[in-house]
XYZ file of C-alpha atoms in Angstrom:
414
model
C 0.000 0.000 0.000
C 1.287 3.121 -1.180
C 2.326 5.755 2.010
C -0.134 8.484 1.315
C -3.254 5.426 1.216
C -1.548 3.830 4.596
C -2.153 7.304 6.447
C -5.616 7.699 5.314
C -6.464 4.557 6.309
C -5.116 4.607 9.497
C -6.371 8.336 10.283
C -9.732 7.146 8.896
C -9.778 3.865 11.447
C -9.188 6.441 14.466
C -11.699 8.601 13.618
C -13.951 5.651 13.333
C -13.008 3.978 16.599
C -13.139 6.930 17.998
C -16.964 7.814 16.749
C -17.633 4.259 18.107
C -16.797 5.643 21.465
C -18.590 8.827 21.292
C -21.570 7.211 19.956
C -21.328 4.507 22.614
C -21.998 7.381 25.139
C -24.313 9.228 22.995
C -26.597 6.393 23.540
C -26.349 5.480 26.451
C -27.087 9.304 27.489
C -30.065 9.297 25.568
C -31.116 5.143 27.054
C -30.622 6.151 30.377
C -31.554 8.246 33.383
C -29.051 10.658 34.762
C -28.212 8.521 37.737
C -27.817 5.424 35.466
C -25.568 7.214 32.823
C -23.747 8.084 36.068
C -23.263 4.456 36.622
C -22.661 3.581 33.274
C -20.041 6.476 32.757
C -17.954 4.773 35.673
C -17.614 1.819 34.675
C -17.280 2.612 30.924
C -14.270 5.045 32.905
C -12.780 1.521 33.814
C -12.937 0.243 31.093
C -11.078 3.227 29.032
C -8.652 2.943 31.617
C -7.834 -0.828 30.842
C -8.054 -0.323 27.333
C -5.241 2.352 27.795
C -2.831 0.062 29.942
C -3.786 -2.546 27.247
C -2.618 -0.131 24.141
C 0.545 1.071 26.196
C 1.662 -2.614 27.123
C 0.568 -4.756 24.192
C 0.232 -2.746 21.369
C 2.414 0.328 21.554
C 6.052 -1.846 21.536
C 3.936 -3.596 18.599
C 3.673 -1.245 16.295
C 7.463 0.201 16.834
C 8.484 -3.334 15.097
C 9.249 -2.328 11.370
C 9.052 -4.975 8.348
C 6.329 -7.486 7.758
C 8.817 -10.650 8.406
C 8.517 -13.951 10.606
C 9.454 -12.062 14.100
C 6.634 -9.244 13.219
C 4.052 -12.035 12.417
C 4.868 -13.720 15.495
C 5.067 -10.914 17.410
C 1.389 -9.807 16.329
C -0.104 -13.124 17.092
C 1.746 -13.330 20.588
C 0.432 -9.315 21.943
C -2.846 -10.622 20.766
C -3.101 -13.667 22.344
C -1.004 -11.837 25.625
C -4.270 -9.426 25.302
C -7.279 -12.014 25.255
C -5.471 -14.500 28.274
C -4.760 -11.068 30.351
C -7.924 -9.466 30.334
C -9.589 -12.791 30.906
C -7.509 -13.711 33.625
C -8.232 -10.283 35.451
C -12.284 -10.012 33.839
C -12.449 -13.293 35.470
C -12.244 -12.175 39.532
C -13.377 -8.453 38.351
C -16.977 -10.478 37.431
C -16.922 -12.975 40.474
C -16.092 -10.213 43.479
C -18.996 -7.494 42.261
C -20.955 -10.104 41.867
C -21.083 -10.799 45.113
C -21.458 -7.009 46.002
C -24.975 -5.311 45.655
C -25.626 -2.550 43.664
C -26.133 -1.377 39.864
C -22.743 -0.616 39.754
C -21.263 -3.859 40.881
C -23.628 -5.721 38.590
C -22.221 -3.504 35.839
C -18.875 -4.054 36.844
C -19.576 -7.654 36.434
C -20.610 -7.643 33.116
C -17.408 -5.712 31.940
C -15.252 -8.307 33.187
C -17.072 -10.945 31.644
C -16.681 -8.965 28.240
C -13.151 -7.319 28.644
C -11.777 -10.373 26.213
C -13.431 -9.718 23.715
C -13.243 -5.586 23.433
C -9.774 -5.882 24.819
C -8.725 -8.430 22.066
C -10.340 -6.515 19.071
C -8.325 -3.306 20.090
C -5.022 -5.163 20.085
C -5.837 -6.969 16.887
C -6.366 -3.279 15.599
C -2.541 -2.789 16.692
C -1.401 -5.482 14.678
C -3.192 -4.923 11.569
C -1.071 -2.033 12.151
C 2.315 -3.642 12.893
C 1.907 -5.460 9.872
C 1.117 -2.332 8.107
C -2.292 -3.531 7.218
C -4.392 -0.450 8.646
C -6.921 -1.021 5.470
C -7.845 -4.354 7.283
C -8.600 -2.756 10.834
C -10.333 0.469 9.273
C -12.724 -2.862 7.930
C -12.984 -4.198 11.127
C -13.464 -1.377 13.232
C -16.646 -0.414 10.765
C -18.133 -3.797 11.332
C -18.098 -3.566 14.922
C -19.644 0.448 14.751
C -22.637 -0.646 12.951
C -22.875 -3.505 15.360
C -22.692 -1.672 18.547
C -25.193 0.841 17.112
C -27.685 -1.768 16.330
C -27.316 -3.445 19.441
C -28.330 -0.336 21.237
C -30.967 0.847 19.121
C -33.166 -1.811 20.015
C -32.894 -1.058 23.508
C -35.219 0.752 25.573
C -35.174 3.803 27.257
C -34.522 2.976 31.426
C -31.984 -0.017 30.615
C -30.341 -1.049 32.980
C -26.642 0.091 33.229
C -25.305 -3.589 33.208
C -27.521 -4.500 30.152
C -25.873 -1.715 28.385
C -22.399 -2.827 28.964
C -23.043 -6.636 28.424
C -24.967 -5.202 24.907
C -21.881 -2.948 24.018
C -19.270 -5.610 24.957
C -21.151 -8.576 22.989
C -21.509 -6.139 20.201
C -18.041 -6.449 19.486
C -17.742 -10.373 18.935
C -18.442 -10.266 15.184
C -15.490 -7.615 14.538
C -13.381 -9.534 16.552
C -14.061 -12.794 14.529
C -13.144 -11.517 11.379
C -10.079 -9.813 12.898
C -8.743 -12.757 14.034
C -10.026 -14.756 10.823
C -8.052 -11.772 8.788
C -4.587 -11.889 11.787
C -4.454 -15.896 10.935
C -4.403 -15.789 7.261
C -1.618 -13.532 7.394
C 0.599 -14.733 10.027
C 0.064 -18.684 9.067
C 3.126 -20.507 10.360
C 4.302 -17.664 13.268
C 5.233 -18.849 16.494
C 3.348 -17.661 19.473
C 5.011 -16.651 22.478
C 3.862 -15.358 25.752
C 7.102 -15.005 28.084
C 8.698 -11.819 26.246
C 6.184 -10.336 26.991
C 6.416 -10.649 30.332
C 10.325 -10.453 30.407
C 11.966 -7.405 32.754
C 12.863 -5.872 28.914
C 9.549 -5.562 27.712
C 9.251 -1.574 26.430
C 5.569 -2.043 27.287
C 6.128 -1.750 31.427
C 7.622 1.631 30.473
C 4.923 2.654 27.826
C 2.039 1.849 30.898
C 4.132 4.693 33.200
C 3.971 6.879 30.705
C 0.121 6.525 30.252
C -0.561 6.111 33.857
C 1.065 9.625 34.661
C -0.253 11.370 31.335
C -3.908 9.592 30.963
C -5.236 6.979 33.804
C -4.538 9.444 36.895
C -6.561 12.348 35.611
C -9.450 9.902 34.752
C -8.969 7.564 38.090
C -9.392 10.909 40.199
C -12.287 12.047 38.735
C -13.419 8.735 39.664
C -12.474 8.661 42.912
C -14.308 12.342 43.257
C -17.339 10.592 42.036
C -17.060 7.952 44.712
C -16.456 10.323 47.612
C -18.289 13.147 46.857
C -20.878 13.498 43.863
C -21.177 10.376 41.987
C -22.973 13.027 39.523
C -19.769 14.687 38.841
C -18.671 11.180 36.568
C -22.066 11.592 34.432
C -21.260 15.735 34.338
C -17.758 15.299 33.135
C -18.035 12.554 30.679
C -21.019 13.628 29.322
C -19.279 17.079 28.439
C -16.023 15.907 27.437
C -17.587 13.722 25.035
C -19.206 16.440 23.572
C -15.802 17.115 22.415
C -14.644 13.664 21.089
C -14.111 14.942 17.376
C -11.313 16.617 19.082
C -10.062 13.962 20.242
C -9.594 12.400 16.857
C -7.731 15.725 15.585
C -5.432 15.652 18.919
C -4.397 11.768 18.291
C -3.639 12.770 14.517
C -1.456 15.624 15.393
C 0.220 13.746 17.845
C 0.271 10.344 15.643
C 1.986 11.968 12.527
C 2.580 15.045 13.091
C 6.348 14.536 13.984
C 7.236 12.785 10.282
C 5.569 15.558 8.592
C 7.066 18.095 10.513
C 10.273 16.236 10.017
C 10.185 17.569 6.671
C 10.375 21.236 7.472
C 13.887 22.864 6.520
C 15.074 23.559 9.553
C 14.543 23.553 13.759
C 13.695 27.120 13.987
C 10.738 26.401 10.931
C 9.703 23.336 12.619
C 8.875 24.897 15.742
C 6.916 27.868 13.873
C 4.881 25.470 12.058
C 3.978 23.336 15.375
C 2.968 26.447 16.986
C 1.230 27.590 14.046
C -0.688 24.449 14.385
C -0.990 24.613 17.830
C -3.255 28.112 17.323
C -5.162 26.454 14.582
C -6.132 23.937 16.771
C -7.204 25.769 20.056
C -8.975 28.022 17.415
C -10.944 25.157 16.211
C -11.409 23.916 19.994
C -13.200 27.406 20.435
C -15.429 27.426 17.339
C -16.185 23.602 18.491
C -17.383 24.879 22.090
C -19.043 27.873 20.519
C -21.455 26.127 18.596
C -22.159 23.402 21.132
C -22.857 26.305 23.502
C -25.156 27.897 20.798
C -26.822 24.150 20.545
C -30.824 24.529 21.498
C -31.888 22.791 24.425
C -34.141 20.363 22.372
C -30.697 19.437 20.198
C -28.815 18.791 23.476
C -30.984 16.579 24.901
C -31.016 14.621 20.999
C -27.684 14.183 21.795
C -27.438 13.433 25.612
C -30.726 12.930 26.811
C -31.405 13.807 30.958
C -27.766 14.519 31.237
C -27.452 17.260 28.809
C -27.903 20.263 30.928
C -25.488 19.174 33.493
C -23.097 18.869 30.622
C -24.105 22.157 29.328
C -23.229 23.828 32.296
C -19.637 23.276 32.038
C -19.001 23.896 28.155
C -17.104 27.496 28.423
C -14.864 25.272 30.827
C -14.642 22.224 29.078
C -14.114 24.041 25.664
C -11.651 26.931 27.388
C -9.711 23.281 28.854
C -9.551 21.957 25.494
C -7.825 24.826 24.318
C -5.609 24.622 26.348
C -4.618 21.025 25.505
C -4.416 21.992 21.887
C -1.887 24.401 22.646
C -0.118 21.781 25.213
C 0.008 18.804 22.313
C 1.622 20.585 20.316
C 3.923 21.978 22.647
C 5.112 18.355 23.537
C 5.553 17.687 19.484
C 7.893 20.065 19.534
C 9.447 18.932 22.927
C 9.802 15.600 20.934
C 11.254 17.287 18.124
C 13.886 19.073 20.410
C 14.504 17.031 23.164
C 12.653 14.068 24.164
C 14.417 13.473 27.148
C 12.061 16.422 28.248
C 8.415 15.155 28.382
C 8.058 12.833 31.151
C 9.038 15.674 33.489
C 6.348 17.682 32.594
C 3.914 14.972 32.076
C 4.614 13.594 35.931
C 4.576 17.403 37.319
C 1.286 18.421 35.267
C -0.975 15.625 35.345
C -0.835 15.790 39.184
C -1.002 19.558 39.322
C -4.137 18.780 37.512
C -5.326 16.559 39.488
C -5.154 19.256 42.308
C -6.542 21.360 40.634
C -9.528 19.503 39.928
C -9.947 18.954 43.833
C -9.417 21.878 44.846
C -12.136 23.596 42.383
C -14.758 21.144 43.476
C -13.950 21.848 47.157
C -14.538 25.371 45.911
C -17.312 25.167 43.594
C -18.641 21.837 43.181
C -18.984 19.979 39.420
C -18.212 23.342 37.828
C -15.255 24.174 39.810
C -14.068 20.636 39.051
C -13.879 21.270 35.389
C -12.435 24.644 35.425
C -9.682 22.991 37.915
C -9.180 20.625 35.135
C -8.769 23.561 32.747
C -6.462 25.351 34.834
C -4.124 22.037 35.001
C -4.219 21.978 31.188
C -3.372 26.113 30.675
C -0.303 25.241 33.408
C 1.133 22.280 31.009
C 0.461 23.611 27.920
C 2.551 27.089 29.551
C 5.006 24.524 30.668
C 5.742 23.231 27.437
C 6.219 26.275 25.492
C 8.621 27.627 27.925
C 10.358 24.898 27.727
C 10.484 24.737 23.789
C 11.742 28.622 24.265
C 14.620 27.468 26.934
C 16.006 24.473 24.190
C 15.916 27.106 21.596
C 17.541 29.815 23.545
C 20.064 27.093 24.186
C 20.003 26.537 27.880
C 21.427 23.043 28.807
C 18.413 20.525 29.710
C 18.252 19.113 33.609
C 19.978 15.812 34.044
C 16.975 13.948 35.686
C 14.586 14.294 32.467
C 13.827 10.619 31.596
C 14.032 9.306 28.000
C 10.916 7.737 28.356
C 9.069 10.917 27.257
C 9.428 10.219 23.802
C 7.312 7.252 23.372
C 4.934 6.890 20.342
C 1.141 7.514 20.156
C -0.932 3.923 19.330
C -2.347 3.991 16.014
């Protein structure tokens, strides 16, 4: 497949996987009452947070492989099979505790490990379609199981139960992952499988899960645990507005997925770091025109979208929009940290995500829900800050501290 073709198709499958997502939420927003999108939001939170550990220890070392020849092939069909055997081994005593726990929650905890194989091992088989540089067959895939999952909920009624929603969502999934493994065996016929590399004390994926446990999980996990000990509301409020934003999302992953080879191409360091900050005001200009018009939305059109949850959501679009503004600006401060210095990242990621996390904390001691997400904001304005004047210290040609880790310049999954 010719380059240009590869990087449509594997922008194309994000934006798709990533719709799947968003429309995921959508409906179960507009299935459910606001105490049971709540719920659902929690435990779908779980799940997003296994399915990032997941990408960071199976499939990001996968797709750093380069060449379609015996080691790749065997190297796909061992992270997959590594995938389905972990997530059933910890889905396994995930489904039998809450099951013995009362509770909506529990009982929807229960169904997500019961189905965590099977949406855990169609994720990584999207990875190695990608290792094997393939993306046209996970793009295929990942279509199958969006029309699936939006069947599956379709036919369901409004005031479903939070567990019927996962176990629906999660089942919805099998036929993708069928033909994706179908599709994985035909091309890697004859590759050994192997499960102890990966986990030997080398494997790169034990460093990739650091790096997305500081950047990703701890954010998420503490809005969570905020949920748990104050307003379990605040979940259903914050999910429901960041999803608002998910097309975002997409953009942010593609900037961050290719961005660096394209802005390899630039002349020199001083044009490279112009056009990443040129691209860094396109984007948080985009992020405003995105929470403009959401803000603009009518109230009928909200509720289309999110049902009983929308005006809690609506109520914290100038700070969800204003925060993802901010990360624009901070993305693309990081590409051109990683363009500079990659030694550089993991410092800021480890120092921001928890200022964040403070922040967050702090503004719903302050001002409940709201204050929450303009805490969140405030974290994201501080990193994005941080970057910059970082990218301005490298260029002015101060020396860079000693304890930055290397580990900061690990690729985005596919």
């Amino acid at each position: 497949m010719r380059a240009r073709t590869a990087i449509l198709c594997s922008v194309a499958d994000q934006g798709v996987a990533a719709l799947t997502n968003i429309l995921v939420l959508v409906a179960a927003a507009r299935l459910s009452t606001v105490a049971d999108f709540a719920r659902f939001s929690a435990v779908y939170l779980v799940f997003t947070v296994l399915l990032g550990v997941s990408g960071a220890y199976s499939g990001q070392p996968l797709v750093l492989r380069r060449g379609d020849g015996e080691e790749t092939r065997g190297a796909c069909r061992s992270a997959v099979a590594f995938t389905v055997v972990a997530s059933a081994a910890l889905g396994a005593p995930l489904a039998a505790v809450c099951l013995l726990v009362p509770g909506d929650t529990a009982r929807a905890l229960t169904m997500l490990g019961l189905v965590l194989p099977v949406v855990l091992g169609q994720d990584a088989l999207r990875y190695a379609f990608s290792a094997l540089q393939q993306p046209q067959l996970a793009l295929s895939a990942d279509v199958v199981r969006l029309a699936c999952v939006l069947g599956a909920l379709s036919a369901q009624e409004y005031g479903a139960s939070p567990a019927r929603l996962i176990a629906v969502w999660g089942l919805s999934a099998l036929p993708a992952l069928l033909l994706s493994a179908v599709l994985l065996h035909r091309g890697t016929a004859g590759a050994a499988t192997r499960l102890r590399p990966m986990l030997g004390r080398g494997h790169l994926g034990k460093r990739f899960v650091v790096e997305f446990g500081v950047g990703n999980a701890t954010s998420q996990l503490s809005v969570l645990g905020l949920g748990a000990v104050g307003n379990p509301l605040l979940v259903g409020a914050l999910r429901g507005a960041t999803t608002l934003f998910g097309p975002l999302n997409v953009l942010f992953t593609s900037a961050t997925s290719f961005g660096p080879p394209l802005l390899g191409r630039v002349g020199d360091e001083r044009r490279r770091v112009r056009a990443t900050a040129g691209l860094a005001a396109v984007l948080a200009a985009t992020a405003a025109l995105w929470a403009t018009a959401l803000a603009l939305l009518p109230d009928g059109a909200g509720r289309e979208l999110l049902g009983d949850t929308w005006p809690t959501a609506a109520a914290l679009l100038p700070a969800t929009g204003s925060q993802y503004a901010a990360m624009a600006v901070g993305t693309c401060g990081l590409l051109a940290l990683r363009m500079l210095d990659p030694r550089t990242t993991l410092s800021i990621q480890v120092v921001f995500s928890l200022t964040a996390v403070a922040f967050m904390a702090g503004g719903y001691a302050l001002g409940g829900v709201p204050g929450a997400a303009w805490g969140l904001c405030l974290g994201s304005l501080c990193k994005a800050a941080a970057t910059w004047i970082r990218v301005a210290r490298i260029r002015r040609g101060k020396p860079v501290p000693d304890e930055a880790v290397t580990a900061g310049a690990l690729p985005s999954a596919p």
